[in-house]
Short mmCIF file of C-alpha atoms in Angstrom, two decimals:
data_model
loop_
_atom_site.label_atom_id
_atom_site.label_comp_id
_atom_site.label_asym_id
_atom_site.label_seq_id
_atom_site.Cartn_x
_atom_site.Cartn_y
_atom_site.Cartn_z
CA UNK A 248 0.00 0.00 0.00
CA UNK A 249 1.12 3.42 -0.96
CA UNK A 250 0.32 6.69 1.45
CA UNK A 251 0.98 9.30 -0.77
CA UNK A 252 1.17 12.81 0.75
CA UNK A 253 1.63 16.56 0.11
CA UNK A 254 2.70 17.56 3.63
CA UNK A 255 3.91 16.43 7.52
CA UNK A 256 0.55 18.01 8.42
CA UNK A 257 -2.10 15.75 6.55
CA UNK A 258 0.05 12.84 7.73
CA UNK A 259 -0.29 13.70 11.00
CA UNK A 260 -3.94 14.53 11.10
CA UNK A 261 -4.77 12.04 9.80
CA UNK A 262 -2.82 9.51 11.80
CA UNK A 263 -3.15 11.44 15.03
CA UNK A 264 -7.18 10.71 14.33
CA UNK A 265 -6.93 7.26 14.05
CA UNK A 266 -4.86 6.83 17.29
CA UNK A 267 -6.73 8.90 19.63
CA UNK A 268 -9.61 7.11 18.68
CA UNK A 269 -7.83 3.41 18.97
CA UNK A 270 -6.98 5.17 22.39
CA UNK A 271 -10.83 6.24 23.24
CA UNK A 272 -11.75 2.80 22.06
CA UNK A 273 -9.41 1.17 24.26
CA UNK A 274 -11.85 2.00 27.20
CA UNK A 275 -14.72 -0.79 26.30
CA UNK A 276 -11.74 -3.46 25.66
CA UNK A 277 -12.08 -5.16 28.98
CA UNK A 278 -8.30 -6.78 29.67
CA UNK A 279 -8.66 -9.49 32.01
CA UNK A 280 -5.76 -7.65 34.78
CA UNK A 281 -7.02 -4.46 36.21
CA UNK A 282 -5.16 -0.98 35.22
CA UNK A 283 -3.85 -2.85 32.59
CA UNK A 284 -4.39 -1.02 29.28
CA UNK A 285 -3.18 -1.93 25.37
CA UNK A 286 -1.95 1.59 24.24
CA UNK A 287 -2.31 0.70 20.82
CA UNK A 288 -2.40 4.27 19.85
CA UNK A 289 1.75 3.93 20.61
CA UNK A 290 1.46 1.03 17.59
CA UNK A 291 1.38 3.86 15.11
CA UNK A 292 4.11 6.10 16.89
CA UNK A 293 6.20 3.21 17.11
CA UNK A 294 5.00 2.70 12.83
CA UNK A 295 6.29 6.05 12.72
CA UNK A 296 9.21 5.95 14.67
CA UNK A 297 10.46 2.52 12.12
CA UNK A 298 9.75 4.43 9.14
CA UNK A 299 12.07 7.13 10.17
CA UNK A 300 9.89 9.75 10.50
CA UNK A 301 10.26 11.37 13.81
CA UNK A 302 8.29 14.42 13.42
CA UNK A 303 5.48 12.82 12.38
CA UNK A 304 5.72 10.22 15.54
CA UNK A 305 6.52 13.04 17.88
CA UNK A 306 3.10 15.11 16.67
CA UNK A 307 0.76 12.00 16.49
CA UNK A 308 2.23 10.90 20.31
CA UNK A 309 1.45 14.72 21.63
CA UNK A 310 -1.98 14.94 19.95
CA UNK A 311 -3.13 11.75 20.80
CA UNK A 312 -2.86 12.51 24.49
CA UNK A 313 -4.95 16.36 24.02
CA UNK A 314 -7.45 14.48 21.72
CA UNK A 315 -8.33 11.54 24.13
CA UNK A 316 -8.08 14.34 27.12
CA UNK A 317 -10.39 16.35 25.70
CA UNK A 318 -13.21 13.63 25.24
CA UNK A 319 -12.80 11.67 27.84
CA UNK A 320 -13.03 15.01 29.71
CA UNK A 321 -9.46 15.04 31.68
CA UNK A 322 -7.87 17.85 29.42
CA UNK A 323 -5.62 19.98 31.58
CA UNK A 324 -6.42 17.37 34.85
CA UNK A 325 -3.76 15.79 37.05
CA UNK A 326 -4.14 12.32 34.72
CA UNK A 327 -3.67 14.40 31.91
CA UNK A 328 0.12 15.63 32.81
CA UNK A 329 0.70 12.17 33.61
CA UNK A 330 -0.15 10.84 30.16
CA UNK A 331 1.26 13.85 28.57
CA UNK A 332 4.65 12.93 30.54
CA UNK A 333 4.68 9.26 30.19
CA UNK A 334 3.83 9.85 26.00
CA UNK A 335 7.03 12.32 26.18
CA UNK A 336 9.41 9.91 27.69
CA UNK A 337 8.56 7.08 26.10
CA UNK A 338 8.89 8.62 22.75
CA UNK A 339 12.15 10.18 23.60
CA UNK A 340 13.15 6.32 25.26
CA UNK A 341 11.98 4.84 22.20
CA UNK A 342 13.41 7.32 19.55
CA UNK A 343 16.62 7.03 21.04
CA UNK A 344 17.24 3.50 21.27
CA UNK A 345 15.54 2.99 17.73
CA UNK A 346 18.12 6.00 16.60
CA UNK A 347 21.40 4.41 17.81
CA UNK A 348 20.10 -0.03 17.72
CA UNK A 349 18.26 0.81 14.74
CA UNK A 350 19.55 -3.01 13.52
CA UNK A 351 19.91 -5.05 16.34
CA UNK A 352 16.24 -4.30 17.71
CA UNK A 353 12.71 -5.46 17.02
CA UNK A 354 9.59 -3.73 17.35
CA UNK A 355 8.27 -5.36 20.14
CA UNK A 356 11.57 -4.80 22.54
CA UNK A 357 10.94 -1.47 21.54
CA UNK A 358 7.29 -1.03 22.22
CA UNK A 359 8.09 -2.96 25.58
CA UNK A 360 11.04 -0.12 26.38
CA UNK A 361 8.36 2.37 25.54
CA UNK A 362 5.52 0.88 27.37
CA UNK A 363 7.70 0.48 30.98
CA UNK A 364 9.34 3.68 30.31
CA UNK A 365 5.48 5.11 30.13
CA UNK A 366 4.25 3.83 33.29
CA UNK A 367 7.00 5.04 34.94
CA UNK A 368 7.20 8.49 34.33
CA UNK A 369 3.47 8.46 35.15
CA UNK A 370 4.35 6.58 38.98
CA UNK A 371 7.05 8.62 39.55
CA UNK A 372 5.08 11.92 38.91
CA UNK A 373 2.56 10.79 40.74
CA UNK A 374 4.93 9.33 43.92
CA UNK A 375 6.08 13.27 43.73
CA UNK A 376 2.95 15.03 43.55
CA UNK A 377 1.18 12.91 46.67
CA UNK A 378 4.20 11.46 48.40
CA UNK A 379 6.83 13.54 47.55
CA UNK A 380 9.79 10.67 47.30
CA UNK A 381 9.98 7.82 44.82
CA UNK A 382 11.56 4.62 45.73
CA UNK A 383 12.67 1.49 43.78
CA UNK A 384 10.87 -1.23 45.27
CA UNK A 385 8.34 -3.80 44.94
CA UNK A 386 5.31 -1.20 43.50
CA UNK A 387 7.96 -0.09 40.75
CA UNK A 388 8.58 -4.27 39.47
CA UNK A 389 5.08 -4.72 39.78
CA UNK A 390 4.09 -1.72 37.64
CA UNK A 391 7.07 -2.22 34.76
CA UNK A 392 5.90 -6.30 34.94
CA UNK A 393 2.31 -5.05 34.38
CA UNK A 394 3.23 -2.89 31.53
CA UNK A 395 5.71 -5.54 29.68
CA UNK A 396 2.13 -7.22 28.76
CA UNK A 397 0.63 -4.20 26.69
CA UNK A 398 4.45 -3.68 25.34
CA UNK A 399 4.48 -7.31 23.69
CA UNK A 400 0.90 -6.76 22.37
CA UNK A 401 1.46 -3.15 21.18
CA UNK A 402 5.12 -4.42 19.82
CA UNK A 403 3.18 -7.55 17.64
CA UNK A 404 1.07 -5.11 15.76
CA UNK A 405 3.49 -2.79 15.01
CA UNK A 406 5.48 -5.48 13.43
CA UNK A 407 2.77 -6.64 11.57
CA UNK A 408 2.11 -3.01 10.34
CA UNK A 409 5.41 -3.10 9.13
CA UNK A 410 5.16 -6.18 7.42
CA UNK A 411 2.29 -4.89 5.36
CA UNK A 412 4.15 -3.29 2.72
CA UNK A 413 3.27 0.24 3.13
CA UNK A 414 5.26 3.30 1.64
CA UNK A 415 5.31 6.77 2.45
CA UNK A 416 5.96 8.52 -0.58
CA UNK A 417 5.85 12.62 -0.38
CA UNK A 418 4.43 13.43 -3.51
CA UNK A 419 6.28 16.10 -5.73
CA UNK A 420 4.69 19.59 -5.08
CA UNK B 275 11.20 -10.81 14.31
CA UNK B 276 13.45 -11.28 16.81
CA UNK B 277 17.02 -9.35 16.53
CA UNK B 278 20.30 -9.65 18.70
CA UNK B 279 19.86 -6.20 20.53
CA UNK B 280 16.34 -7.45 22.01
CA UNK B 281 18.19 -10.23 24.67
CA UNK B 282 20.00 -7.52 25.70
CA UNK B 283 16.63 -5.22 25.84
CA UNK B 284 14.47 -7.95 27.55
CA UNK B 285 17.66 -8.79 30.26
CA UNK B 286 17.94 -5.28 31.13
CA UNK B 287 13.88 -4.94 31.53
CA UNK B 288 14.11 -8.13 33.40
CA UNK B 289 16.43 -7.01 35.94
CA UNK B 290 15.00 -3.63 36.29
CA UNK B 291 11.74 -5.97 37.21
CA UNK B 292 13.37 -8.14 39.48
CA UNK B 293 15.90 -5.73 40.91
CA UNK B 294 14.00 -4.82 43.80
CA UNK B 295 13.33 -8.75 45.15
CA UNK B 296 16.76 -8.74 45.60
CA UNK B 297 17.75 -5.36 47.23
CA UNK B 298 17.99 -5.65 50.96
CA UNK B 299 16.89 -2.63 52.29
CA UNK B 300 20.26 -1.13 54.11
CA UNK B 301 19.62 -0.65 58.17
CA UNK B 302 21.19 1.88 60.24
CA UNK B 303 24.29 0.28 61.87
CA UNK B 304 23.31 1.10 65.76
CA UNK B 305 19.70 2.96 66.15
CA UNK B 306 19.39 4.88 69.71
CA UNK B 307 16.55 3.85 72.26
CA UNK B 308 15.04 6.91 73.12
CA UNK B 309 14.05 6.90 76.77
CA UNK B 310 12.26 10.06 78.71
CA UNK B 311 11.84 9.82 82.28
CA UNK B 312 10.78 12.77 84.49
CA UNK B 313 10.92 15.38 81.32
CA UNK B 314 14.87 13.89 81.33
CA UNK B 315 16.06 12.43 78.34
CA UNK B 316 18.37 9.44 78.31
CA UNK B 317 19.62 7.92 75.20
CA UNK B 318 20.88 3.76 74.87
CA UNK B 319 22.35 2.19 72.26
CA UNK B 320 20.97 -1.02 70.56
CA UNK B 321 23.04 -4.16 69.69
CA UNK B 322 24.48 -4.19 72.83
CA UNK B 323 22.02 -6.59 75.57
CA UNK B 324 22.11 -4.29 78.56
CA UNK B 325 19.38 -3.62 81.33
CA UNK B 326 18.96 0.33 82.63
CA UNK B 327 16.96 0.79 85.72
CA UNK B 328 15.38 4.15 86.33
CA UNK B 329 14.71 5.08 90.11
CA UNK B 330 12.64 8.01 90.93
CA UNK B 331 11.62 8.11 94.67
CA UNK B 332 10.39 4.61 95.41
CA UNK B 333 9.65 3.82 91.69
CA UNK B 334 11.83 2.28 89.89
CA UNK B 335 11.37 0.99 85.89
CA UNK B 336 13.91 -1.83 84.42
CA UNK B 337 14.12 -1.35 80.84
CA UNK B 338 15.69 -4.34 79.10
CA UNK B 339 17.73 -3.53 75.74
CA UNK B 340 18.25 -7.13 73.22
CA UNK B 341 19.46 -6.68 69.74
CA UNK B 342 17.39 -4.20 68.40
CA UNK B 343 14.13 -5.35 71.21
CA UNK B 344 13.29 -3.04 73.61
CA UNK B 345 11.11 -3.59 76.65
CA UNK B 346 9.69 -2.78 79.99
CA UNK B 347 11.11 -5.56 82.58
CA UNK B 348 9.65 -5.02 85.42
CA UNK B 349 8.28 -1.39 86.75
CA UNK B 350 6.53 -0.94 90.56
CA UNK B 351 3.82 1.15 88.95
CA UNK B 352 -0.03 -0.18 89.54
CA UNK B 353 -1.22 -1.72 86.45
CA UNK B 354 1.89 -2.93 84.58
CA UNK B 355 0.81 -1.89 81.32
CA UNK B 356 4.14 -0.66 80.41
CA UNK B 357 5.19 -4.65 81.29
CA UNK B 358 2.53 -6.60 79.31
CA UNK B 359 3.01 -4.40 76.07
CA UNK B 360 6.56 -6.87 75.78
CA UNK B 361 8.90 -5.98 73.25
CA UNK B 362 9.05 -3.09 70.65
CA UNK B 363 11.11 -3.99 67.79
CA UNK B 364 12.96 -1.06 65.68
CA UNK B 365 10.27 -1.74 63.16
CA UNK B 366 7.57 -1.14 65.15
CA UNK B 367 6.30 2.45 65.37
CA UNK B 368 4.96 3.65 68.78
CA UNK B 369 6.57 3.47 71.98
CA UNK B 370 6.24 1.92 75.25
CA UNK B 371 4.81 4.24 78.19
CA UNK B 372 4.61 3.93 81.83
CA UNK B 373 2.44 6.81 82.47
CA UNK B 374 2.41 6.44 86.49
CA UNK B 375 6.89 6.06 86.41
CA UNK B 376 6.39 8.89 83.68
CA UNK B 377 8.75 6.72 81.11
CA UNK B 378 8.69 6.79 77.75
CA UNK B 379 10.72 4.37 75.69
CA UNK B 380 10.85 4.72 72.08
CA UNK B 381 13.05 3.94 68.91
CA UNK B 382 14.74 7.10 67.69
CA UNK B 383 13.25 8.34 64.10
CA UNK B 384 10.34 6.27 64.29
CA UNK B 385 7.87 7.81 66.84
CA UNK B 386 8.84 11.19 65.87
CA UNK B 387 6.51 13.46 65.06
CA UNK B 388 4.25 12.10 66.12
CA UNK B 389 1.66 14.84 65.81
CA UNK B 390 -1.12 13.49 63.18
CA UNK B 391 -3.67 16.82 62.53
CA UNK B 392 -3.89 20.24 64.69
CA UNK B 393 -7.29 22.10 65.21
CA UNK B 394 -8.03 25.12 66.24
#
């Protein structure tokens, strides 16, 4: 499949659509562990991030988190600047180990990186804001074991995006 | 599609997982008993088994130090609450109290502050 496109900016409309609502979907997906969640709407950063383009990764994994604040009604809320921190480091985690292992690493080690790294910028603002000290124990392995689930999952479909065949070609202006 | 880099990936996720199992939270080497008689303030060192006995008039309180145990021997005061609470180990918050002997034995750093909420 070919995406053909004149600009960044329909690309990441378009794309930025489709993941905030995978992520607003994501609430009537009952998972069978509790505050477990899929995150598939990090599928298509990750997509993003393996096709080299970063911007377009970077944009969709900002907007996501406004979009699905703003409808599920959280937009500028405590859970909000957790999600909006947890998207930013685990882009930057998994743009940076995709930038310098770009061909020793798979998707889903990366979507697992991503996912861990996510949770734990979200527990460790949240430690600060109502405890005001972080530690490394047991709550921290339990959270990162949690989240290596959604990594795998999130990982396998971004693999088998990439398997698909599909080109980003900018079309000539 | 598995790659070379991801055993290194999943090992490192692994052991950031399993890192805290096998971290042994460090103690403090020697904690001090804190114990107040009379508004006076004595201090005694765990680790060492010793026995301190605290005379005031015709009271007296024997406070028993073992390891890192604390406890209320024997005391001449009515009741002998201070005597049936037994040991308070440097885990434990709270403190022992002989309210009639006016002794207070506690672990240093744990019973501090002890205040929960102030109203006015």
């Amino acid at each position: 499949m070919k995406v053909e496109y004149g600009s960044r900016v329909y690309l990441i409309g378009v794309f930025s659509a489709i993941a905030s609502m995978l992520q607003l979907l994501e609430i009537f997906v009952i998972m069978p562990i509790p505050f477990v969640k899929i995150g598939l709407a990090n599928a298509i950063v990750l997509f993003f991030i393996m096709k080299k383009q970063y911007l377009i990764a970077f944009a969709v994994s900002i907007i996501r988190v406004f979009i699905g604040g703003f409808f599920s009604g959280k937009l500028f809320s405590l859970p909000f600047i957790f999600s909006l921190s947890g998207a930013l480091l685990s882009f930057s985690v998994m743009f940076i180990l995709f930038f310098i292992f770009r061909k020793y690493i798979s998707a889903v080690a990366l979507s697992i990186c991503g996912a861990v790294s996510f949770n734990m910028a979200q527990y460790l603002l949240f430690m600060l804001f109502f405890d005001g000290k972080a530690e490394y124990g047991i709550t921290v392995s339990v959270i990162a074991g949690l989240s290596v689930i959604p990594g795998i999952l999130t990982g396998t479909v971004t693999e088998i995006l990439n398997r698909q065949d599909i080109e980003l070609i900018k079309k000539a202006p | 599609m598995f790659r070379s880099g991801d055993i290194l990936i999943y090992s490192l996720v692994a052991l950031f997982i399993a890192g805290p199992f096998f971290l042994k939270k460090s103690q403090p080497a020697n904690s001090r008993i804190r114990i107040s008689a009379n508004d006076r303030v004595f201090y005694a060192e765990t680790g060492k088994d010793s026995v301190y006995v605290i005379r005031s008039g015709n009271d007296s309180t024997e406070i028993e130090v073992k390891g890192r145990m604390v406890r209320v021997r024997n005391s001449t005061c009515r009741d002998k609450y201070c005597v049936k609470k037994g040991w308070l180990k440097e885990t434990d918050a709270g403190d022992i109290i002989c309210m009639p002997n006016r002794v207070i034995v506690s672990f240093e750093g744990v019973s501090e502050g002890g205040i929960d909420a102030v109203t006015e």
